[in-house]
Amino acid sequence: MSTVSWITARGLFGRRRFLLLLPLPVLLLTLAILSRSLGVDPGEWGPAVLVGLGLAVVLPVVALIVGTGVLGAEIDDGTVVHILTKPLPRWQIILPKLAVAAAVTAVTVAVPLYVAGVLAHSVRLGLGLAVAASIGSLAYCAFFVALSLLTRRPVLLGLVYVLIWEGLLGNFVSGTKVLSIQQYVIALADRIAPTDLLATNVSVPVASVMSALIAVGFTALAVDRLRSFSVAGETS
């Protein structure tokens, strides 16, 4: 593990912000286990728990907390100065931080989704959800890391994207789904494990290409944005 990765991981786990990651995954697991224990038909609770909670809330919110925290918190408290003074290419700062953010998000979300998928349908669905959520973690985190460098209100704007664009508009305006990471994740999971519990109008090729473009594009944007920061931590 590189020095930047180690510092990022230590800072992330050392902040109280990390405690915010636990309630939603625990709620997801609790609802899945409770529904299965009570013998409720998976067709009734599966879509609401797996998609409505897991992919629409838990995944993006965890990614938002982690993605905006790996660099945004350092900008806010001024410790970013210590990183900027090191003779490192900016991509050697962004990539390790993005890797840590995506890995933490993937583990935090993929494990409960796997368990919930197994309880709702099968091991294959659990694996499909875990793999798709891991891909989604990278796309979401790249977006939120870049957002933390573009604005002083990354959490607020991230919530607007998750709640308004993906949540509200995604349910009423079909065209917005093409620019929804949530829909990409659903499409990929349904491709790995086809089931009536998952439904989206976005095709697998579109989901694959757009996920890659978002991950690469926003990572490049974050690198370029960090280059504009002076030692004082402000944009030049």
mmCIF file of C-alpha atoms in Angstrom:
data_model
loop_
_atom_site.group_PDB
_atom_site.id
_atom_site.type_symbol
_atom_site.label_atom_id
_atom_site.label_comp_id
_atom_site.label_asym_id
_atom_site.label_seq_id
_atom_site.Cartn_x
_atom_site.Cartn_y
_atom_site.Cartn_z
ATOM 1 C CA MET A 1 0.000 0.000 0.000
ATOM 2 C CA SER A 2 1.361 3.410 -0.978
ATOM 3 C CA THR A 3 1.915 6.142 1.589
ATOM 4 C CA VAL A 4 -1.008 8.170 0.241
ATOM 5 C CA SER A 5 -3.292 5.122 0.438
ATOM 6 C CA TRP A 6 -2.216 4.408 4.000
ATOM 7 C CA ILE A 7 -2.739 8.003 5.107
ATOM 8 C CA THR A 8 -6.130 8.074 3.404
ATOM 9 C CA ALA A 9 -7.294 4.815 4.986
ATOM 10 C CA ARG A 10 -6.048 5.835 8.426
ATOM 11 C CA GLY A 11 -7.714 9.231 8.151
ATOM 12 C CA LEU A 12 -10.982 7.739 6.924
ATOM 13 C CA PHE A 13 -11.241 5.126 9.655
ATOM 14 C CA GLY A 14 -10.070 7.600 12.253
ATOM 15 C CA ARG A 15 -12.844 10.104 11.604
ATOM 16 C CA ARG A 16 -16.293 9.920 13.121
ATOM 17 C CA ARG A 17 -17.590 10.161 9.574
ATOM 18 C CA PHE A 18 -16.803 6.444 9.196
ATOM 19 C CA LEU A 19 -19.466 5.640 11.802
ATOM 20 C CA LEU A 20 -22.038 7.104 9.409
ATOM 21 C CA LEU A 21 -21.356 4.206 7.035
ATOM 22 C CA LEU A 22 -22.735 1.533 9.364
ATOM 23 C CA PRO A 23 -26.452 2.260 9.978
ATOM 24 C CA LEU A 24 -27.673 1.905 6.371
ATOM 25 C CA PRO A 25 -25.958 -1.446 5.610
ATOM 26 C CA VAL A 26 -27.153 -2.762 8.988
ATOM 27 C CA LEU A 27 -30.703 -1.643 8.162
ATOM 28 C CA LEU A 28 -30.479 -3.394 4.796
ATOM 29 C CA LEU A 29 -29.366 -6.647 6.405
ATOM 30 C CA THR A 30 -31.958 -6.392 9.158
ATOM 31 C CA LEU A 31 -34.857 -5.903 6.752
ATOM 32 C CA ALA A 32 -33.697 -8.766 4.514
ATOM 33 C CA ILE A 33 -33.226 -11.179 7.411
ATOM 34 C CA LEU A 34 -36.499 -10.141 9.034
ATOM 35 C CA SER A 35 -38.465 -10.499 5.784
ATOM 36 C CA ARG A 36 -36.979 -13.933 5.127
ATOM 37 C CA SER A 37 -37.588 -15.063 8.716
ATOM 38 C CA LEU A 38 -41.236 -14.001 8.589
ATOM 39 C CA GLY A 39 -41.742 -15.893 5.337
ATOM 40 C CA VAL A 40 -42.673 -12.832 3.291
ATOM 41 C CA ASP A 41 -42.708 -13.457 -0.463
ATOM 42 C CA PRO A 42 -39.394 -12.187 -1.960
ATOM 43 C CA GLY A 43 -41.436 -10.678 -4.785
ATOM 44 C CA GLU A 44 -42.952 -8.296 -2.246
ATOM 45 C CA TRP A 45 -39.867 -7.237 -0.296
ATOM 46 C CA GLY A 46 -37.063 -7.940 -2.782
ATOM 47 C CA PRO A 47 -37.415 -4.897 -5.068
ATOM 48 C CA ALA A 48 -37.978 -2.523 -2.153
ATOM 49 C CA VAL A 49 -35.023 -3.769 -0.111
ATOM 50 C CA LEU A 50 -32.534 -4.653 -2.853
ATOM 51 C CA VAL A 51 -33.226 -1.776 -5.250
ATOM 52 C CA GLY A 52 -35.255 0.796 -3.329
ATOM 53 C CA LEU A 53 -32.937 0.691 -0.308
ATOM 54 C CA GLY A 54 -29.750 -1.106 -1.311
ATOM 55 C CA LEU A 55 -28.971 0.329 -4.743
ATOM 56 C CA ALA A 56 -30.922 3.587 -4.535
ATOM 57 C CA VAL A 57 -29.895 4.667 -1.025
ATOM 58 C CA VAL A 58 -27.183 2.598 0.659
ATOM 59 C CA LEU A 59 -24.736 2.460 -2.274
ATOM 60 C CA PRO A 60 -24.819 6.148 -3.321
ATOM 61 C CA VAL A 61 -24.984 7.530 0.222
ATOM 62 C CA VAL A 62 -22.047 5.432 1.431
ATOM 63 C CA ALA A 63 -20.092 6.415 -1.695
ATOM 64 C CA LEU A 64 -20.986 10.062 -1.048
ATOM 65 C CA ILE A 65 -19.755 9.940 2.545
ATOM 66 C CA VAL A 66 -16.521 8.181 1.615
ATOM 67 C CA GLY A 67 -15.875 9.872 -1.732
ATOM 68 C CA THR A 68 -16.239 13.404 -0.415
ATOM 69 C CA GLY A 69 -14.299 12.509 2.717
ATOM 70 C CA VAL A 70 -11.029 11.129 1.332
ATOM 71 C CA LEU A 71 -9.970 14.531 0.014
ATOM 72 C CA GLY A 72 -12.712 17.014 0.823
ATOM 73 C CA ALA A 73 -12.148 16.734 4.578
ATOM 74 C CA GLU A 74 -8.436 17.420 4.086
ATOM 75 C CA ILE A 75 -9.285 20.534 2.103
ATOM 76 C CA ASP A 76 -11.658 21.726 4.812
ATOM 77 C CA ASP A 77 -9.239 21.242 7.718
ATOM 78 C CA GLY A 78 -6.172 22.429 5.788
ATOM 79 C CA THR A 79 -4.185 19.189 5.965
ATOM 80 C CA VAL A 80 -4.217 19.022 2.176
ATOM 81 C CA VAL A 81 -1.246 21.403 2.349
ATOM 82 C CA HIS A 82 0.979 18.550 3.535
ATOM 83 C CA ILE A 83 0.040 16.527 0.459
ATOM 84 C CA LEU A 84 0.412 19.392 -1.979
ATOM 85 C CA THR A 85 3.940 20.150 -0.770
ATOM 86 C CA LYS A 86 5.123 16.650 -1.679
ATOM 87 C CA PRO A 87 6.839 16.339 -5.085
ATOM 88 C CA LEU A 88 4.235 13.921 -6.390
ATOM 89 C CA PRO A 89 2.343 14.040 -9.687
ATOM 90 C CA ARG A 90 -1.270 14.838 -8.888
ATOM 91 C CA TRP A 91 -2.478 11.542 -10.333
ATOM 92 C CA GLN A 92 -0.386 9.729 -7.733
ATOM 93 C CA ILE A 93 -2.489 11.484 -5.112
ATOM 94 C CA ILE A 94 -5.912 11.073 -6.707
ATOM 95 C CA LEU A 95 -5.642 7.423 -7.787
ATOM 96 C CA PRO A 96 -4.696 5.986 -4.363
ATOM 97 C CA LYS A 97 -7.396 8.042 -2.679
ATOM 98 C CA LEU A 98 -9.969 6.931 -5.243
ATOM 99 C CA ALA A 99 -8.866 3.309 -4.832
ATOM 100 C CA VAL A 100 -9.317 3.487 -1.059
ATOM 101 C CA ALA A 101 -12.704 5.188 -1.400
ATOM 102 C CA ALA A 102 -13.979 2.658 -3.947
ATOM 103 C CA ALA A 103 -12.674 -0.311 -1.942
ATOM 104 C CA VAL A 104 -14.208 0.863 1.339
ATOM 105 C CA THR A 105 -17.519 1.624 -0.374
ATOM 106 C CA ALA A 106 -17.548 -1.713 -2.210
ATOM 107 C CA VAL A 107 -16.882 -3.766 0.915
ATOM 108 C CA THR A 108 -19.371 -1.794 3.015
ATOM 109 C CA VAL A 109 -22.154 -2.170 0.454
ATOM 110 C CA ALA A 110 -21.388 -5.385 -1.451
ATOM 111 C CA VAL A 111 -21.361 -7.665 1.594
ATOM 112 C CA PRO A 112 -24.871 -6.807 2.857
ATOM 113 C CA LEU A 113 -26.191 -6.769 -0.715
ATOM 114 C CA TYR A 114 -24.762 -10.241 -1.284
ATOM 115 C CA VAL A 115 -26.455 -11.567 1.836
ATOM 116 C CA ALA A 116 -29.737 -9.855 0.968
ATOM 117 C CA GLY A 117 -29.567 -11.196 -2.599
ATOM 118 C CA VAL A 118 -29.023 -14.744 -1.354
ATOM 119 C CA LEU A 119 -31.946 -14.437 1.065
ATOM 120 C CA ALA A 120 -34.211 -12.976 -1.623
ATOM 121 C CA HIS A 121 -33.371 -15.288 -4.500
ATOM 122 C CA SER A 122 -30.054 -17.103 -4.939
ATOM 123 C CA VAL A 123 -26.298 -17.053 -4.559
ATOM 124 C CA ARG A 124 -26.060 -15.940 -8.171
ATOM 125 C CA LEU A 125 -28.192 -12.860 -7.475
ATOM 126 C CA GLY A 126 -26.092 -12.121 -4.410
ATOM 127 C CA LEU A 127 -22.920 -12.285 -6.487
ATOM 128 C CA GLY A 128 -24.489 -10.202 -9.246
ATOM 129 C CA LEU A 129 -25.461 -7.484 -6.802
ATOM 130 C CA ALA A 130 -22.029 -7.537 -5.157
ATOM 131 C CA VAL A 131 -20.137 -7.292 -8.456
ATOM 132 C CA ALA A 132 -22.415 -4.601 -9.875
ATOM 133 C CA ALA A 133 -22.251 -2.625 -6.621
ATOM 134 C CA SER A 134 -18.452 -2.770 -6.719
ATOM 135 C CA ILE A 135 -18.451 -1.325 -10.233
ATOM 136 C CA GLY A 136 -20.950 1.288 -9.133
ATOM 137 C CA SER A 137 -18.736 2.122 -6.147
ATOM 138 C CA LEU A 138 -15.901 3.098 -8.466
ATOM 139 C CA ALA A 139 -18.151 5.255 -10.656
ATOM 140 C CA TYR A 140 -19.858 6.965 -7.721
ATOM 141 C CA CYS A 141 -16.594 7.588 -5.860
ATOM 142 C CA ALA A 142 -14.878 9.046 -8.943
ATOM 143 C CA PHE A 143 -17.814 11.412 -9.321
ATOM 144 C CA PHE A 144 -17.882 12.427 -5.651
ATOM 145 C CA VAL A 145 -14.095 12.819 -5.330
ATOM 146 C CA ALA A 146 -14.165 15.182 -8.323
ATOM 147 C CA LEU A 147 -17.150 16.978 -6.812
ATOM 148 C CA SER A 148 -15.214 17.578 -3.583
ATOM 149 C CA LEU A 149 -12.587 19.432 -5.640
ATOM 150 C CA LEU A 150 -15.070 21.398 -7.729
ATOM 151 C CA THR A 151 -17.257 22.860 -4.989
ATOM 152 C CA ARG A 152 -17.304 23.702 -1.299
ATOM 153 C CA ARG A 153 -20.670 21.930 -0.982
ATOM 154 C CA PRO A 154 -19.960 18.464 -2.407
ATOM 155 C CA VAL A 155 -22.268 16.626 0.001
ATOM 156 C CA LEU A 156 -25.197 18.905 -0.782
ATOM 157 C CA LEU A 157 -24.720 18.630 -4.545
ATOM 158 C CA GLY A 158 -24.151 14.887 -4.235
ATOM 159 C CA LEU A 159 -27.464 14.533 -2.419
ATOM 160 C CA VAL A 160 -29.158 16.566 -5.146
ATOM 161 C CA TYR A 161 -27.842 14.109 -7.726
ATOM 162 C CA VAL A 162 -28.810 11.031 -5.708
ATOM 163 C CA LEU A 163 -32.204 12.184 -4.419
ATOM 164 C CA ILE A 164 -33.427 14.494 -7.179
ATOM 165 C CA TRP A 165 -31.781 13.256 -10.372
ATOM 166 C CA GLU A 166 -31.640 9.516 -9.694
ATOM 167 C CA GLY A 167 -34.486 9.263 -7.206
ATOM 168 C CA LEU A 168 -37.192 11.720 -8.234
ATOM 169 C CA LEU A 169 -36.553 12.434 -11.913
ATOM 170 C CA GLY A 170 -35.424 8.854 -12.538
ATOM 171 C CA ASN A 171 -38.907 7.629 -11.625
ATOM 172 C CA PHE A 172 -40.788 10.091 -13.827
ATOM 173 C CA VAL A 173 -38.472 11.076 -16.685
ATOM 174 C CA SER A 174 -37.145 8.011 -18.477
ATOM 175 C CA GLY A 175 -34.432 9.950 -20.297
ATOM 176 C CA THR A 176 -32.604 10.693 -17.037
ATOM 177 C CA LYS A 177 -31.905 6.986 -16.525
ATOM 178 C CA VAL A 178 -29.234 7.098 -19.222
ATOM 179 C CA LEU A 179 -27.218 9.370 -16.917
ATOM 180 C CA SER A 180 -27.921 7.438 -13.722
ATOM 181 C CA ILE A 181 -25.209 5.326 -12.084
ATOM 182 C CA GLN A 182 -27.928 3.560 -10.120
ATOM 183 C CA GLN A 183 -29.509 2.334 -13.357
ATOM 184 C CA TYR A 184 -26.133 1.114 -14.631
ATOM 185 C CA VAL A 185 -25.714 -0.972 -11.495
ATOM 186 C CA ILE A 186 -29.201 -2.463 -11.833
ATOM 187 C CA ALA A 187 -28.569 -3.321 -15.503
ATOM 188 C CA LEU A 188 -25.239 -5.008 -14.739
ATOM 189 C CA ALA A 189 -26.644 -6.961 -11.800
ATOM 190 C CA ASP A 190 -29.614 -8.126 -13.883
ATOM 191 C CA ARG A 191 -27.235 -9.246 -16.647
ATOM 192 C CA ILE A 192 -25.236 -11.369 -14.228
ATOM 193 C CA ALA A 193 -28.312 -12.768 -12.490
ATOM 194 C CA PRO A 194 -31.519 -12.227 -14.506
ATOM 195 C CA THR A 195 -34.528 -11.939 -12.201
ATOM 196 C CA ASP A 196 -37.885 -10.204 -11.965
ATOM 197 C CA LEU A 197 -36.662 -8.486 -8.806
ATOM 198 C CA LEU A 198 -34.510 -6.126 -10.895
ATOM 199 C CA ALA A 199 -35.816 -3.952 -13.713
ATOM 200 C CA THR A 200 -34.366 -1.123 -15.801
ATOM 201 C CA ASN A 201 -34.631 0.286 -19.314
ATOM 202 C CA VAL A 202 -30.887 0.858 -19.610
ATOM 203 C CA SER A 203 -29.074 -1.724 -21.752
ATOM 204 C CA VAL A 204 -25.974 -3.565 -20.566
ATOM 205 C CA PRO A 205 -23.700 -2.046 -23.274
ATOM 206 C CA VAL A 206 -24.817 1.460 -22.308
ATOM 207 C CA ALA A 207 -24.362 0.681 -18.611
ATOM 208 C CA SER A 208 -20.873 -0.725 -19.180
ATOM 209 C CA VAL A 209 -19.657 2.105 -21.401
ATOM 210 C CA MET A 210 -21.163 4.877 -19.269
ATOM 211 C CA SER A 211 -19.782 3.409 -16.025
ATOM 212 C CA ALA A 212 -16.299 3.350 -17.551
ATOM 213 C CA LEU A 213 -16.642 6.870 -18.967
ATOM 214 C CA ILE A 214 -17.795 8.285 -15.638
ATOM 215 C CA ALA A 215 -15.016 6.554 -13.692
ATOM 216 C CA VAL A 216 -12.280 7.625 -16.119
ATOM 217 C CA GLY A 217 -13.698 11.055 -16.930
ATOM 218 C CA PHE A 218 -14.239 12.244 -13.373
ATOM 219 C CA THR A 219 -10.904 10.787 -12.251
ATOM 220 C CA ALA A 220 -9.170 12.814 -14.974
ATOM 221 C CA LEU A 221 -11.182 15.878 -13.953
ATOM 222 C CA ALA A 222 -10.138 15.425 -10.304
ATOM 223 C CA VAL A 223 -6.469 15.145 -11.293
ATOM 224 C CA ASP A 224 -6.706 18.268 -13.425
ATOM 225 C CA ARG A 225 -8.547 20.157 -10.693
ATOM 226 C CA LEU A 226 -5.974 19.230 -8.060
ATOM 227 C CA ARG A 227 -3.242 20.639 -10.293
ATOM 228 C CA SER A 228 -4.877 24.053 -9.950
ATOM 229 C CA PHE A 229 -4.576 24.011 -6.161
ATOM 230 C CA SER A 230 -1.851 26.116 -4.615
ATOM 231 C CA VAL A 231 0.027 25.204 -1.448
ATOM 232 C CA ALA A 232 -2.517 27.236 0.473
ATOM 233 C CA GLY A 233 -5.170 24.753 -0.591
ATOM 234 C CA GLU A 234 -7.037 27.213 -2.794
ATOM 235 C CA THR A 235 -7.415 27.158 -6.534
ATOM 236 C CA SER A 236 -4.969 29.328 -8.388
#
